[in-house]
Structures are given as structure tokens and as C-alpha cells.
CSV table of C-alpha atoms in Angstrom, one decimal:
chain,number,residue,atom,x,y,z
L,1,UNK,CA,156.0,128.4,63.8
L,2,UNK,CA,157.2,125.4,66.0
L,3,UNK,CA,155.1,126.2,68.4
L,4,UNK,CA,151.8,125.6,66.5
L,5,UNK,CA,153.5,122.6,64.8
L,6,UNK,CA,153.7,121.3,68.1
L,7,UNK,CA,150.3,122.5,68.9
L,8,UNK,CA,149.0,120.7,65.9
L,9,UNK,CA,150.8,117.2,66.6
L,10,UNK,CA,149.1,117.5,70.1
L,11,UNK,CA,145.4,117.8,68.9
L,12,UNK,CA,146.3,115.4,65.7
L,13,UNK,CA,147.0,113.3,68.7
L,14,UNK,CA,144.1,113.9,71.0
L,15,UNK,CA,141.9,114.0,68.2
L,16,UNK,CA,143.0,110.5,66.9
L,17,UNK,CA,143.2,108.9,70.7
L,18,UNK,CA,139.2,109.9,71.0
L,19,UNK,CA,139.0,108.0,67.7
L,20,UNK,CA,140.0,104.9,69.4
L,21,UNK,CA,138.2,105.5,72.7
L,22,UNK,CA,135.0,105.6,71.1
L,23,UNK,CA,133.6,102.1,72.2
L,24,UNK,CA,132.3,99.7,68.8
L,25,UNK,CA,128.3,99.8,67.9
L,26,UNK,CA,126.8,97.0,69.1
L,27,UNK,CA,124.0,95.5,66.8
L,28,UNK,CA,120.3,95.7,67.8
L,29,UNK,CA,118.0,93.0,67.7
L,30,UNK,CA,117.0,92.6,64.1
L,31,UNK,CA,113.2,93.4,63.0
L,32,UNK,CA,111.2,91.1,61.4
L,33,UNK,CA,111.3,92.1,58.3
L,34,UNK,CA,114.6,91.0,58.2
L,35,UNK,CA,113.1,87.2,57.4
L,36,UNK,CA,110.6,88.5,54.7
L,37,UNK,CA,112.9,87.6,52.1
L,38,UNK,CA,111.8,84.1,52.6
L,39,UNK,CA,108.3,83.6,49.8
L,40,UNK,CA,105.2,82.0,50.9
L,41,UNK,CA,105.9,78.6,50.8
L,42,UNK,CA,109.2,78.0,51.0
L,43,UNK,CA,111.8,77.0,53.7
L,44,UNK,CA,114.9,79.3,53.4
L,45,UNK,CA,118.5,79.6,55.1
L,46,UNK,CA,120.3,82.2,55.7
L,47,UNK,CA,124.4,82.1,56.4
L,48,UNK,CA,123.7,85.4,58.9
L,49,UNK,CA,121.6,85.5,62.2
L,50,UNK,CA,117.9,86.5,62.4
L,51,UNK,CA,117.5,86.4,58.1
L,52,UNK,CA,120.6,88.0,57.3
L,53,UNK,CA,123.6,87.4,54.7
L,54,UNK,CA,122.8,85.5,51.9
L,55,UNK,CA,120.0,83.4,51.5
L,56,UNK,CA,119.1,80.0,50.1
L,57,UNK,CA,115.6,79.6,49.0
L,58,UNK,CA,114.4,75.5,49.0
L,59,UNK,CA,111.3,74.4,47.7
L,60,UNK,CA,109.3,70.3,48.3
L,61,UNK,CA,111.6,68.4,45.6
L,62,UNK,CA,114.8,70.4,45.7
L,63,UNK,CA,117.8,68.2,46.1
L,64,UNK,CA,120.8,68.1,48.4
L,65,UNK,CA,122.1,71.2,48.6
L,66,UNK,CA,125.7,70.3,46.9
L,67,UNK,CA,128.6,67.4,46.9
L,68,UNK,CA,130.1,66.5,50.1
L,69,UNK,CA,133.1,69.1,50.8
L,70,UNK,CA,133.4,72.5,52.0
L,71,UNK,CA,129.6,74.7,52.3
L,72,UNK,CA,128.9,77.8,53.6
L,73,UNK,CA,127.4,78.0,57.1
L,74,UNK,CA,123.8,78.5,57.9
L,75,UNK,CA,123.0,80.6,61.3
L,76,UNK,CA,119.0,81.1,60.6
L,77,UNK,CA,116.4,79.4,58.9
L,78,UNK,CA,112.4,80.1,58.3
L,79,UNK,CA,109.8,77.5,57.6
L,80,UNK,CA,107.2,79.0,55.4
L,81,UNK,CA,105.5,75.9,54.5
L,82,UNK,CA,102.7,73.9,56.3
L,83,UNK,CA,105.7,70.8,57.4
L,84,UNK,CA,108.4,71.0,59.7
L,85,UNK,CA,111.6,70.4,58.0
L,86,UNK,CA,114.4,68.3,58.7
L,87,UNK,CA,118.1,69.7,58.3
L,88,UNK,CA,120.7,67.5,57.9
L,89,UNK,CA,124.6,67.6,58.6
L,90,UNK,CA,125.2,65.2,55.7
L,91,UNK,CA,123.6,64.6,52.0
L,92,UNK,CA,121.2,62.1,50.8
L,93,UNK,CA,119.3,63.4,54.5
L,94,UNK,CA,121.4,61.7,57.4
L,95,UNK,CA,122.7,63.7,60.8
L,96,UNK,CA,119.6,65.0,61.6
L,97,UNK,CA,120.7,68.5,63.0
L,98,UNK,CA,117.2,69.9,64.3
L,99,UNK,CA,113.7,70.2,63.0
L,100,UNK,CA,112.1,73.3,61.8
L,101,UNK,CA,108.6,73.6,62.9
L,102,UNK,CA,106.1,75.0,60.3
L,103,UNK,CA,106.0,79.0,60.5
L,104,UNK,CA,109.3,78.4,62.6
L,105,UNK,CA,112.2,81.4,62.6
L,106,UNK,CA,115.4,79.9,64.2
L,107,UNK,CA,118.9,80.7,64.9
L,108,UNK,CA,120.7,77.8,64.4
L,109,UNK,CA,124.0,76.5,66.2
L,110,UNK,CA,127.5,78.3,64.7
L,111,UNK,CA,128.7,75.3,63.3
L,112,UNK,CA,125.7,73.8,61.3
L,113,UNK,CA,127.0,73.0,58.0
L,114,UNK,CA,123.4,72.1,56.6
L,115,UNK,CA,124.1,69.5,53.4
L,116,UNK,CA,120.8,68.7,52.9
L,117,UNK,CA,116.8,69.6,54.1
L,118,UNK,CA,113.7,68.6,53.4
L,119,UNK,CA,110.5,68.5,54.8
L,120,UNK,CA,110.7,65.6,57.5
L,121,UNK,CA,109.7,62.0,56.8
């Protein structure tokens, strides 16, 4: 009986230092119909890379997108409109970030914290 106790806490052990050898999954490149979320005309963010996560959907006329203070983190955006679009670091549209070009899919830096966007001046 101790014997294949001992038996048992040696595979138990083998078995659960294979578990941990196993090396992580790396993510693929994501297809693209990971961006066609985004509607015909619209411009839309996403806080993941390549259209993933959650999405914010903006529109010609839409305002700021919220009061100064903490905002979640865009990583992608996709231009489905016919303008490039201006993001911003700050509201009321100042710290230009980048510009979006029309039809344009874009990863965007880790740390863009986009306040506000519109389609450029």
C-alpha cells in the first residue's frame, strides 16, 4: 500500500511538472473580421489591439468622449467614414495624438488615453 502511495505522489508530480512545462499560447495575428464591428460610417475605438475589447462607436457631431479624469485606453481604431479623424489626448480637441486616415485600421500607442475625436479640421 505505501508503495503505490508513493507511486502515486510521483506521477501526481510528474504529471503536474508537465503542466508547467507546457510553454503559454501565443496569439495569432487577428483576421479581419475582427474590425467589422465598426458600421459603415463611423469611426470606432477599441481598448484591445487589431478591433478587440470593447468598442466605442463615434459618429460626425458626437461630443468629447467624457470629463477630464481617468478613461479607458484605446489600442485600435477604424475610420469608416470618407475624413481622416483627429484623436486627441485632451477634451474640447487639443493634443493632437495622430490622424486616422479614411478606411484607416491602426494600432495605436499603449498609452493613448483618447479624450476626444473628430473628423479633423
Amino acid at each position: 500500500m505505501l508503495a503505490s502511495r508513493a507511486a502515486a505522489l510521483v506521477a501526481g508530480a510528474v504529471m503536474a511538472g508537465s503542466l508547467f512545462a507546457v510553454a503559454p499560447a501565443v496569439a495569432g495575428p487577428v483576421s479581419p473580421a475582427a474590425w467589422r464591428d465598426c458600421p459603415t460610417s463611423r469611426f470606432c475605438l477599441w481598448t484591445g489591439v487589431s478591433g478587440t475589447e470593447r468598442i466605442v462607436m463615434l459618429q460626425v457631431g458626437d461630443p468629447d468622449l467624457g470629463d477630464p479624469g481617468p478613461r479607458p485606453v484605446f489600442r485600435s481604431a477604424y475610420n469608416r467614414t470618407t475624413a481622416p479623424w483627429c484623436l486627441y489626448r485632451s477634451t474640447y480637441y487639443r493634443d493632437l495624438i495622430t490622424v486616422v486616415k479614411p478606411d484607416g485600421l491602426v494600432n495605436l500607442p499603449p498609452d493613448a488615453r483618447v479624450a476626444s475625436a473628430q473628423p479633423c479640421p
